[in-house]
Amino acid sequence: MLITLLILVLVLVVTVYFYMRQPQFGKAPEGARLERIKQSPNYKDGQFQNRHHTPSLTEGFGYTGVLWNFIFGKDKRSRPVDSLPSVKSDLLHLSPEENIVVWMGHSSYFIQADGRRFLVDPVLSGSASPLPGGTKAFKGADIYTVDDLPAIDYLLLSHDHYDHMDYTTLRKLRNKVGSVVCGLGVGSHLEYWGYDPATIIEKDWDETATLTDGFAAHVLTARHFSGRTLSRNNTLWVSFLLETPHRKIFIGGDSGYDTHFAEIGKRFGEIDLAILENGQYNAAWRYIHMFPEEVWTAARELNAKRLLPVHSGKFVLGNHAWDEPLSRLATAAANHPDGVQLCTPMIGEKLLLDSATQACSTWWKNVK
């Protein structure tokens, strides 16, 4: 019996080892890229570190209980029964004068601003998992594919988790992307997947990628973690302040609440639009994802005129009801209406960057 058990364990270990050598798992930084990482003040003891103490789990929670609750404790409404409403805007034939953001569900969105096109954290394959059949998109939430996208001037990647950095999508995108801006180490995955190293701009926190005339991507702090295999924090997670000739857009990436929002607000002054992750939260991992009320506080501390919440509406990665993030955020906004406009477009609907009065519906209230 013992020998049989040992053989089964050995077979499992070998199977996992070879399975995780498939390309979707990416490639860890090495060589000159790794040496550069080691010079970062944010890299200590063989890993990138958050600015403040950030345990993987909140005090009082254990991995066994969290795993059990994740498998068996999901809200009965974690997935919508209905197909989500959407508006499939034609991105291939946009007027160059249009200044818009188009949310594609979860944390993927397209930005056209001042004549340049940006794409953020695209996951357009219908899945946010490296495993076959895992983490499938909601009905109606996966209306865009790579074929629906025009040429992209700049691809911005906040970190290397599967729900933000999708192998299938990025492979298909290679010939449409001019340049990529990402955190230190993330370029290792992209090179492995066939991207030209000359097109990859990797930056540390508080460094700036100077883009075309009048455009810059300030690479800033986030409070999260990284990793596509069993190794964690070997690449850097980031947020961005995208500066164009006529506007400033904050791209939050995944982040728990911390002091960096107020610090960024003081550094950059008034921000035209903050795009913040709102969803997939849990008391057990409150240091690495914000609750909706914290999202609203962060938008206010960023001095944002408008807030676009993302990180919901497509995948089940938390235990809450699928529409709870938007409902709770709308309540927080109503209770503290301090000059920030909450913008909640449907998937695919154009959010007009030049309009301060565009109305957004509470579309989720009509979905079961």
mmCIF file of C-alpha atoms in Angstrom:
data_model
loop_
_atom_site.group_PDB
_atom_site.id
_atom_site.type_symbol
_atom_site.label_atom_id
_atom_site.label_comp_id
_atom_site.label_asym_id
_atom_site.label_seq_id
_atom_site.Cartn_x
_atom_site.Cartn_y
_atom_site.Cartn_z
ATOM 1 C CA MET A 1 0.000 0.000 0.000
ATOM 2 C CA LEU A 2 2.787 2.428 0.929
ATOM 3 C CA ILE A 3 4.686 1.717 -2.290
ATOM 4 C CA THR A 4 1.502 2.273 -4.321
ATOM 5 C CA LEU A 5 0.894 5.579 -2.563
ATOM 6 C CA LEU A 6 4.474 6.729 -3.187
ATOM 7 C CA ILE A 7 4.174 5.822 -6.858
ATOM 8 C CA LEU A 8 0.942 7.803 -7.157
ATOM 9 C CA VAL A 9 2.540 10.826 -5.471
ATOM 10 C CA LEU A 10 5.560 10.568 -7.783
ATOM 11 C CA VAL A 11 3.331 10.344 -10.861
ATOM 12 C CA LEU A 12 1.372 13.392 -9.673
ATOM 13 C CA VAL A 13 4.534 15.423 -9.049
ATOM 14 C CA VAL A 14 5.984 14.518 -12.445
ATOM 15 C CA THR A 15 2.678 15.297 -14.189
ATOM 16 C CA VAL A 16 2.402 18.699 -12.518
ATOM 17 C CA TYR A 17 6.048 19.477 -13.297
ATOM 18 C CA PHE A 18 5.702 18.813 -17.011
ATOM 19 C CA TYR A 19 2.268 20.431 -17.236
ATOM 20 C CA MET A 20 3.603 23.641 -15.715
ATOM 21 C CA ARG A 21 6.307 23.803 -18.365
ATOM 22 C CA GLN A 22 3.664 24.710 -20.932
ATOM 23 C CA PRO A 23 3.991 28.241 -22.367
ATOM 24 C CA GLN A 24 0.893 29.712 -20.695
ATOM 25 C CA PHE A 25 2.721 29.633 -17.366
ATOM 26 C CA GLY A 26 5.337 32.044 -18.692
ATOM 27 C CA LYS A 27 8.998 32.250 -17.854
ATOM 28 C CA ALA A 28 10.758 33.598 -14.772
ATOM 29 C CA PRO A 29 13.215 36.493 -15.200
ATOM 30 C CA GLU A 30 16.826 35.523 -15.715
ATOM 31 C CA GLY A 31 20.145 36.912 -16.927
ATOM 32 C CA ALA A 32 20.416 40.684 -17.356
ATOM 33 C CA ARG A 33 16.711 41.155 -16.557
ATOM 34 C CA LEU A 34 17.137 39.405 -13.209
ATOM 35 C CA GLU A 35 20.254 41.421 -12.421
ATOM 36 C CA ARG A 36 18.326 44.622 -13.024
ATOM 37 C CA ILE A 37 15.547 43.386 -10.733
ATOM 38 C CA LYS A 38 18.077 42.752 -7.968
ATOM 39 C CA GLN A 39 19.079 46.419 -8.097
ATOM 40 C CA SER A 40 15.528 47.588 -7.341
ATOM 41 C CA PRO A 41 14.986 49.077 -3.871
ATOM 42 C CA ASN A 42 11.666 47.226 -3.890
ATOM 43 C CA TYR A 43 13.330 43.804 -4.252
ATOM 44 C CA LYS A 44 14.524 42.228 -1.012
ATOM 45 C CA ASP A 45 15.240 38.695 0.153
ATOM 46 C CA GLY A 46 14.675 37.295 -3.331
ATOM 47 C CA GLN A 47 11.240 38.876 -3.871
ATOM 48 C CA PHE A 48 9.536 42.151 -4.643
ATOM 49 C CA GLN A 49 8.035 43.635 -1.478
ATOM 50 C CA ASN A 50 5.079 45.933 -0.868
ATOM 51 C CA ARG A 51 5.773 49.310 0.703
ATOM 52 C CA HIS A 52 3.922 48.297 3.863
ATOM 53 C CA HIS A 53 3.498 44.949 5.587
ATOM 54 C CA THR A 54 1.098 42.926 3.422
ATOM 55 C CA PRO A 55 0.419 39.363 4.571
ATOM 56 C CA SER A 56 -1.139 36.985 2.051
ATOM 57 C CA LEU A 57 -4.033 36.374 4.421
ATOM 58 C CA THR A 58 -5.614 38.669 6.964
ATOM 59 C CA GLU A 59 -4.761 37.896 10.552
ATOM 60 C CA GLY A 60 -6.992 35.155 11.961
ATOM 61 C CA PHE A 61 -7.512 33.327 8.651
ATOM 62 C CA GLY A 62 -5.829 30.083 7.557
ATOM 63 C CA TYR A 63 -5.286 28.611 4.107
ATOM 64 C CA THR A 64 -7.334 25.478 4.771
ATOM 65 C CA GLY A 65 -10.390 27.441 5.874
ATOM 66 C CA VAL A 66 -10.066 29.951 3.033
ATOM 67 C CA LEU A 67 -9.796 27.145 0.460
ATOM 68 C CA TRP A 68 -12.807 25.351 1.927
ATOM 69 C CA ASN A 69 -14.848 28.552 1.925
ATOM 70 C CA PHE A 70 -13.792 29.384 -1.633
ATOM 71 C CA ILE A 71 -14.933 25.978 -2.894
ATOM 72 C CA PHE A 72 -18.079 25.524 -0.790
ATOM 73 C CA GLY A 73 -18.939 28.981 0.539
ATOM 74 C CA LYS A 74 -19.662 30.996 -2.592
ATOM 75 C CA ASP A 75 -22.767 33.148 -2.696
ATOM 76 C CA LYS A 76 -25.603 31.440 -4.594
ATOM 77 C CA ARG A 77 -25.575 34.459 -6.920
ATOM 78 C CA SER A 78 -21.861 34.396 -7.641
ATOM 79 C CA ARG A 79 -22.729 34.033 -11.347
ATOM 80 C CA PRO A 80 -25.629 35.827 -13.065
ATOM 81 C CA VAL A 81 -28.398 33.634 -14.446
ATOM 82 C CA ASP A 82 -29.134 36.065 -17.269
ATOM 83 C CA SER A 83 -26.784 37.074 -20.029
ATOM 84 C CA LEU A 84 -25.202 40.434 -19.183
ATOM 85 C CA PRO A 85 -26.367 43.401 -21.266
ATOM 86 C CA SER A 86 -23.717 44.962 -23.456
ATOM 87 C CA VAL A 87 -23.100 47.371 -26.316
ATOM 88 C CA LYS A 88 -20.509 46.244 -28.844
ATOM 89 C CA SER A 89 -18.917 49.499 -29.970
ATOM 90 C CA ASP A 90 -17.061 49.279 -33.275
ATOM 91 C CA LEU A 91 -13.423 49.862 -32.308
ATOM 92 C CA LEU A 92 -12.078 49.209 -35.787
ATOM 93 C CA HIS A 93 -13.710 52.306 -37.297
ATOM 94 C CA LEU A 94 -13.394 54.935 -34.571
ATOM 95 C CA SER A 95 -12.904 58.538 -35.510
ATOM 96 C CA PRO A 96 -9.396 59.637 -34.453
ATOM 97 C CA GLU A 97 -11.027 62.574 -32.643
ATOM 98 C CA GLU A 98 -13.001 60.356 -30.284
ATOM 99 C CA ASN A 99 -11.688 60.213 -26.719
ATOM 100 C CA ILE A 100 -13.194 57.163 -25.041
ATOM 101 C CA VAL A 101 -12.760 54.255 -22.664
ATOM 102 C CA VAL A 102 -14.450 50.942 -23.474
ATOM 103 C CA TRP A 103 -14.646 48.421 -20.647
ATOM 104 C CA MET A 104 -14.529 44.783 -21.809
ATOM 105 C CA GLY A 105 -15.420 43.159 -18.509
ATOM 106 C CA HIS A 106 -13.263 42.413 -15.474
ATOM 107 C CA SER A 107 -10.030 44.451 -15.801
ATOM 108 C CA SER A 108 -9.708 44.667 -19.583
ATOM 109 C CA TYR A 109 -10.337 47.988 -21.285
ATOM 110 C CA PHE A 110 -9.494 49.991 -24.389
ATOM 111 C CA ILE A 111 -8.603 53.679 -24.270
ATOM 112 C CA GLN A 112 -8.390 56.105 -27.170
ATOM 113 C CA ALA A 113 -7.142 59.479 -25.995
ATOM 114 C CA ASP A 114 -5.690 62.402 -27.945
ATOM 115 C CA GLY A 115 -5.147 60.267 -31.024
ATOM 116 C CA ARG A 116 -3.397 57.300 -29.380
ATOM 117 C CA ARG A 117 -4.779 53.860 -28.544
ATOM 118 C CA PHE A 118 -4.068 51.991 -25.327
ATOM 119 C CA LEU A 119 -5.114 48.541 -24.158
ATOM 120 C CA VAL A 120 -4.992 47.481 -20.501
ATOM 121 C CA ASP A 121 -4.757 43.931 -19.088
ATOM 122 C CA PRO A 122 -6.560 42.185 -21.965
ATOM 123 C CA VAL A 123 -8.204 38.823 -21.208
ATOM 124 C CA LEU A 124 -10.307 38.081 -24.287
ATOM 125 C CA SER A 125 -10.116 34.285 -24.511
ATOM 126 C CA GLY A 126 -13.213 33.544 -22.420
ATOM 127 C CA SER A 127 -11.207 32.224 -19.482
ATOM 128 C CA ALA A 128 -9.054 33.604 -16.663
ATOM 129 C CA SER A 129 -7.323 30.316 -15.847
ATOM 130 C CA PRO A 130 -4.385 28.329 -17.257
ATOM 131 C CA LEU A 131 -6.382 25.136 -16.675
ATOM 132 C CA PRO A 132 -8.789 23.773 -19.304
ATOM 133 C CA GLY A 133 -12.373 24.683 -18.450
ATOM 134 C CA GLY A 134 -11.410 26.909 -15.514
ATOM 135 C CA THR A 135 -12.816 30.348 -14.570
ATOM 136 C CA LYS A 136 -15.129 30.859 -17.528
ATOM 137 C CA ALA A 137 -16.606 34.261 -18.436
ATOM 138 C CA PHE A 138 -20.232 35.101 -17.646
ATOM 139 C CA LYS A 139 -22.760 34.811 -20.429
ATOM 140 C CA GLY A 140 -22.736 38.003 -22.474
ATOM 141 C CA ALA A 141 -19.516 39.283 -20.896
ATOM 142 C CA ASP A 142 -17.107 38.007 -23.540
ATOM 143 C CA ILE A 143 -18.231 39.942 -26.599
ATOM 144 C CA TYR A 144 -14.807 41.165 -27.759
ATOM 145 C CA THR A 145 -11.977 39.186 -29.322
ATOM 146 C CA VAL A 146 -8.560 40.260 -30.568
ATOM 147 C CA ASP A 147 -10.035 40.484 -34.073
ATOM 148 C CA ASP A 148 -12.282 43.325 -32.866
ATOM 149 C CA LEU A 149 -9.312 45.478 -31.872
ATOM 150 C CA PRO A 150 -7.502 48.025 -34.044
ATOM 151 C CA ALA A 151 -3.736 48.510 -33.936
ATOM 152 C CA ILE A 152 -2.700 49.338 -30.361
ATOM 153 C CA ASP A 153 -0.032 51.978 -29.743
ATOM 154 C CA TYR A 154 0.647 50.961 -26.139
ATOM 155 C CA LEU A 155 -0.291 47.840 -24.207
ATOM 156 C CA LEU A 156 -0.236 48.425 -20.436
ATOM 157 C CA LEU A 157 0.090 45.393 -18.144
ATOM 158 C CA SER A 158 -0.393 45.901 -14.409
ATOM 159 C CA HIS A 159 0.908 42.473 -13.321
ATOM 160 C CA ASP A 160 1.229 38.874 -14.422
ATOM 161 C CA HIS A 161 -1.803 37.152 -12.844
ATOM 162 C CA TYR A 162 -3.929 35.121 -15.241
ATOM 163 C CA ASP A 163 -6.990 37.363 -14.974
ATOM 164 C CA HIS A 164 -4.861 40.316 -16.164
ATOM 165 C CA MET A 165 -2.255 38.736 -18.443
ATOM 166 C CA ASP A 166 -3.775 36.082 -20.689
ATOM 167 C CA TYR A 167 -1.439 33.958 -22.789
ATOM 168 C CA THR A 168 -3.945 33.208 -25.545
ATOM 169 C CA THR A 169 -4.941 36.857 -25.930
ATOM 170 C CA LEU A 170 -1.396 38.218 -25.824
ATOM 171 C CA ARG A 171 -0.102 35.727 -28.380
ATOM 172 C CA LYS A 172 -2.806 36.793 -30.829
ATOM 173 C CA LEU A 173 -2.129 40.478 -30.102
ATOM 174 C CA ARG A 174 1.590 40.463 -30.912
ATOM 175 C CA ASN A 175 1.316 41.925 -34.397
ATOM 176 C CA LYS A 176 -1.151 44.632 -33.326
ATOM 177 C CA VAL A 177 0.905 46.119 -30.480
ATOM 178 C CA GLY A 178 3.462 48.883 -30.959
ATOM 179 C CA SER A 179 4.965 48.907 -27.448
ATOM 180 C CA VAL A 180 4.301 47.338 -24.048
ATOM 181 C CA VAL A 181 4.721 49.099 -20.699
ATOM 182 C CA CYS A 182 4.888 46.870 -17.617
ATOM 183 C CA GLY A 183 6.598 46.319 -14.291
ATOM 184 C CA LEU A 184 10.080 44.880 -13.863
ATOM 185 C CA GLY A 185 10.336 41.235 -14.875
ATOM 186 C CA VAL A 186 6.996 40.967 -16.678
ATOM 187 C CA GLY A 187 8.773 41.271 -20.017
ATOM 188 C CA SER A 188 10.236 37.806 -19.465
ATOM 189 C CA HIS A 189 6.832 36.250 -20.144
ATOM 190 C CA LEU A 190 6.314 38.424 -23.203
ATOM 191 C CA GLU A 191 9.681 37.551 -24.770
ATOM 192 C CA TYR A 192 8.963 33.881 -24.162
ATOM 193 C CA TRP A 193 5.677 34.355 -26.026
ATOM 194 C CA GLY A 194 7.338 35.935 -29.053
ATOM 195 C CA TYR A 195 7.309 39.684 -28.363
ATOM 196 C CA ASP A 196 10.246 41.684 -29.681
ATOM 197 C CA PRO A 197 12.372 42.772 -26.698
ATOM 198 C CA ALA A 198 12.792 46.187 -28.345
ATOM 199 C CA THR A 199 9.049 46.833 -27.904
ATOM 200 C CA ILE A 200 8.979 46.076 -24.147
ATOM 201 C CA ILE A 201 9.404 48.904 -21.623
ATOM 202 C CA GLU A 202 9.880 47.586 -18.058
ATOM 203 C CA LYS A 203 9.857 50.052 -15.191
ATOM 204 C CA ASP A 204 10.132 50.131 -11.409
ATOM 205 C CA TRP A 205 7.798 52.060 -9.115
ATOM 206 C CA ASP A 206 8.173 55.832 -9.468
ATOM 207 C CA GLU A 207 9.804 55.592 -12.882
ATOM 208 C CA THR A 208 8.341 57.114 -16.043
ATOM 209 C CA ALA A 209 8.045 55.699 -19.533
ATOM 210 C CA THR A 210 8.187 58.638 -21.925
ATOM 211 C CA LEU A 211 6.015 57.690 -24.875
ATOM 212 C CA THR A 212 5.234 59.708 -28.005
ATOM 213 C CA ASP A 213 5.130 63.533 -27.912
ATOM 214 C CA GLY A 214 3.112 64.731 -24.923
ATOM 215 C CA PHE A 215 2.385 61.235 -23.592
ATOM 216 C CA ALA A 216 3.882 59.500 -20.566
ATOM 217 C CA ALA A 217 3.117 56.450 -18.455
ATOM 218 C CA HIS A 218 4.181 57.028 -14.854
ATOM 219 C CA VAL A 219 4.683 53.615 -13.265
ATOM 220 C CA LEU A 220 3.482 53.764 -9.673
ATOM 221 C CA THR A 221 2.890 51.748 -6.532
ATOM 222 C CA ALA A 222 0.187 49.154 -5.969
ATOM 223 C CA ARG A 223 -0.362 46.846 -2.986
ATOM 224 C CA HIS A 224 -0.643 43.322 -4.325
ATOM 225 C CA PHE A 225 1.562 40.379 -5.366
ATOM 226 C CA SER A 226 2.536 38.484 -8.515
ATOM 227 C CA GLY A 227 3.275 35.025 -9.870
ATOM 228 C CA ARG A 228 2.077 32.495 -12.444
ATOM 229 C CA THR A 229 3.621 29.381 -10.873
ATOM 230 C CA LEU A 230 4.464 28.322 -7.340
ATOM 231 C CA SER A 231 7.082 31.100 -7.206
ATOM 232 C CA ARG A 232 5.610 34.410 -6.066
ATOM 233 C CA ASN A 233 6.675 38.032 -6.377
ATOM 234 C CA ASN A 234 9.440 37.532 -8.946
ATOM 235 C CA THR A 235 7.863 40.215 -11.148
ATOM 236 C CA LEU A 236 6.562 43.649 -10.149
ATOM 237 C CA TRP A 237 2.890 44.654 -9.843
ATOM 238 C CA VAL A 238 2.174 48.290 -10.687
ATOM 239 C CA SER A 239 -0.362 51.030 -11.217
ATOM 240 C CA PHE A 240 -0.081 53.744 -13.883
ATOM 241 C CA LEU A 241 -0.768 57.424 -14.250
ATOM 242 C CA LEU A 242 -1.305 57.825 -17.977
ATOM 243 C CA GLU A 243 -0.609 61.404 -18.981
ATOM 244 C CA THR A 244 -1.741 62.623 -22.396
ATOM 245 C CA PRO A 245 -1.596 66.157 -23.853
ATOM 246 C CA HIS A 246 -5.057 66.945 -22.444
ATOM 247 C CA ARG A 247 -5.832 64.596 -19.556
ATOM 248 C CA LYS A 248 -4.609 62.367 -16.727
ATOM 249 C CA ILE A 249 -5.951 58.840 -16.265
ATOM 250 C CA PHE A 250 -5.081 56.689 -13.251
ATOM 251 C CA ILE A 251 -4.976 52.945 -13.930
ATOM 252 C CA GLY A 252 -5.018 51.230 -10.563
ATOM 253 C CA GLY A 253 -4.201 47.590 -11.280
ATOM 254 C CA ASP A 254 -4.962 45.134 -8.511
ATOM 255 C CA SER A 255 -4.363 46.739 -5.122
ATOM 256 C CA GLY A 256 -5.363 46.712 -1.525
ATOM 257 C CA TYR A 257 -6.080 50.010 0.159
ATOM 258 C CA ASP A 258 -3.005 51.891 1.390
ATOM 259 C CA THR A 259 -1.413 55.320 1.639
ATOM 260 C CA HIS A 260 -0.263 55.373 -1.985
ATOM 261 C CA PHE A 261 -3.593 56.689 -3.275
ATOM 262 C CA ALA A 262 -3.351 59.893 -1.241
ATOM 263 C CA GLU A 263 0.346 60.228 -2.121
ATOM 264 C CA ILE A 264 -0.383 59.918 -5.844
ATOM 265 C CA GLY A 265 -3.225 62.441 -5.522
ATOM 266 C CA LYS A 266 -0.868 64.958 -3.922
ATOM 267 C CA ARG A 267 1.863 64.340 -6.494
ATOM 268 C CA PHE A 268 -0.224 64.659 -9.660
ATOM 269 C CA GLY A 269 -3.037 66.988 -8.612
ATOM 270 C CA GLU A 270 -6.502 66.590 -10.109
ATOM 271 C CA ILE A 271 -6.967 63.386 -12.107
ATOM 272 C CA ASP A 272 -9.575 63.302 -14.858
ATOM 273 C CA LEU A 273 -10.473 59.616 -14.523
ATOM 274 C CA ALA A 274 -9.499 56.940 -12.007
ATOM 275 C CA ILE A 275 -9.985 53.319 -13.087
ATOM 276 C CA LEU A 276 -9.945 51.214 -9.923
ATOM 277 C CA GLU A 277 -10.385 47.521 -9.182
ATOM 278 C CA ASN A 278 -13.709 46.896 -7.423
ATOM 279 C CA GLY A 279 -14.560 43.245 -6.931
ATOM 280 C CA GLN A 280 -13.197 39.813 -5.971
ATOM 281 C CA TYR A 281 -12.642 41.037 -2.418
ATOM 282 C CA ASN A 282 -12.854 39.035 0.792
ATOM 283 C CA ALA A 283 -12.147 39.663 4.461
ATOM 284 C CA ALA A 284 -9.453 36.973 4.236
ATOM 285 C CA TRP A 285 -7.423 38.905 1.640
ATOM 286 C CA ARG A 286 -8.299 42.494 2.464
ATOM 287 C CA TYR A 287 -4.662 43.629 2.183
ATOM 288 C CA ILE A 288 -4.487 42.856 -1.550
ATOM 289 C CA HIS A 289 -7.995 43.810 -2.764
ATOM 290 C CA MET A 290 -10.196 46.714 -1.726
ATOM 291 C CA PHE A 291 -13.747 46.614 -0.476
ATOM 292 C CA PRO A 292 -16.097 48.892 -2.477
ATOM 293 C CA GLU A 293 -16.156 51.507 0.279
ATOM 294 C CA GLU A 294 -12.356 51.656 0.162
ATOM 295 C CA VAL A 295 -12.495 52.064 -3.619
ATOM 296 C CA TRP A 296 -14.630 55.180 -3.188
ATOM 297 C CA THR A 297 -12.234 56.541 -0.557
ATOM 298 C CA ALA A 298 -9.274 55.865 -2.861
ATOM 299 C CA ALA A 299 -10.942 57.765 -5.720
ATOM 300 C CA ARG A 300 -11.478 60.753 -3.450
ATOM 301 C CA GLU A 301 -7.871 60.638 -2.220
ATOM 302 C CA LEU A 302 -6.655 60.508 -5.822
ATOM 303 C CA ASN A 303 -8.474 63.799 -6.500
ATOM 304 C CA ALA A 304 -10.345 62.051 -9.297
ATOM 305 C CA LYS A 305 -13.106 63.833 -11.157
ATOM 306 C CA ARG A 306 -14.606 60.533 -12.300
ATOM 307 C CA LEU A 307 -14.350 56.896 -11.232
ATOM 308 C CA LEU A 308 -14.692 53.850 -13.478
ATOM 309 C CA PRO A 309 -14.886 50.641 -11.397
ATOM 310 C CA VAL A 310 -13.564 47.426 -12.966
ATOM 311 C CA HIS A 311 -12.562 43.911 -11.781
ATOM 312 C CA SER A 312 -16.132 42.612 -11.762
ATOM 313 C CA GLY A 313 -18.801 41.590 -14.251
ATOM 314 C CA LYS A 314 -16.986 38.716 -15.972
ATOM 315 C CA PHE A 315 -15.333 36.080 -13.757
ATOM 316 C CA VAL A 316 -15.943 34.474 -10.354
ATOM 317 C CA LEU A 317 -12.757 34.976 -8.341
ATOM 318 C CA GLY A 318 -14.345 35.819 -4.987
ATOM 319 C CA ASN A 319 -17.226 34.540 -2.877
ATOM 320 C CA HIS A 320 -19.602 37.510 -3.098
ATOM 321 C CA ALA A 321 -22.653 37.938 -5.328
ATOM 322 C CA TRP A 322 -21.651 38.960 -8.837
ATOM 323 C CA ASP A 323 -23.369 42.374 -8.622
ATOM 324 C CA GLU A 324 -22.449 43.190 -5.012
ATOM 325 C CA PRO A 325 -19.330 45.241 -5.896
ATOM 326 C CA LEU A 326 -21.339 47.666 -8.023
ATOM 327 C CA SER A 327 -24.258 47.851 -5.584
ATOM 328 C CA ARG A 328 -22.013 48.570 -2.598
ATOM 329 C CA LEU A 329 -19.960 51.117 -4.517
ATOM 330 C CA ALA A 330 -23.090 52.929 -5.708
ATOM 331 C CA THR A 331 -24.267 53.122 -2.083
ATOM 332 C CA ALA A 332 -20.901 54.479 -0.946
ATOM 333 C CA ALA A 333 -21.027 57.116 -3.692
ATOM 334 C CA ALA A 334 -24.555 58.140 -2.685
ATOM 335 C CA ASN A 335 -23.555 58.416 0.982
ATOM 336 C CA HIS A 336 -20.445 60.511 0.271
ATOM 337 C CA PRO A 337 -21.062 62.590 -2.889
ATOM 338 C CA ASP A 338 -17.843 64.589 -2.702
ATOM 339 C CA GLY A 339 -17.334 65.719 -6.268
ATOM 340 C CA VAL A 340 -16.364 62.363 -7.799
ATOM 341 C CA GLN A 341 -18.684 61.141 -10.545
ATOM 342 C CA LEU A 342 -19.280 57.376 -10.524
ATOM 343 C CA CYS A 343 -19.316 56.009 -14.083
ATOM 344 C CA THR A 344 -20.760 52.526 -14.621
ATOM 345 C CA PRO A 345 -21.037 51.813 -18.357
ATOM 346 C CA MET A 346 -22.097 48.428 -19.652
ATOM 347 C CA ILE A 347 -19.486 46.205 -21.241
ATOM 348 C CA GLY A 348 -18.641 47.686 -24.633
ATOM 349 C CA GLU A 349 -20.374 51.011 -24.025
ATOM 350 C CA LYS A 350 -18.295 54.110 -24.783
ATOM 351 C CA LEU A 351 -17.349 56.213 -21.772
ATOM 352 C CA LEU A 352 -16.785 59.677 -23.223
ATOM 353 C CA LEU A 353 -13.645 61.279 -21.813
ATOM 354 C CA ASP A 354 -14.680 64.738 -22.998
ATOM 355 C CA SER A 355 -18.090 64.670 -21.310
ATOM 356 C CA ALA A 356 -18.513 65.684 -17.697
ATOM 357 C CA THR A 357 -22.250 64.995 -17.774
ATOM 358 C CA GLN A 358 -22.557 61.575 -19.434
ATOM 359 C CA ALA A 359 -25.129 59.550 -17.533
ATOM 360 C CA CYS A 360 -24.430 55.914 -16.671
ATOM 361 C CA SER A 361 -27.198 53.449 -15.882
ATOM 362 C CA THR A 362 -27.430 51.025 -12.991
ATOM 363 C CA TRP A 363 -27.634 48.246 -15.574
ATOM 364 C CA TRP A 364 -26.841 45.449 -13.102
ATOM 365 C CA LYS A 365 -30.117 45.984 -11.214
ATOM 366 C CA ASN A 366 -32.085 44.447 -14.070
ATOM 367 C CA VAL A 367 -30.015 41.243 -14.274
ATOM 368 C CA LYS A 368 -30.826 38.125 -12.264
#
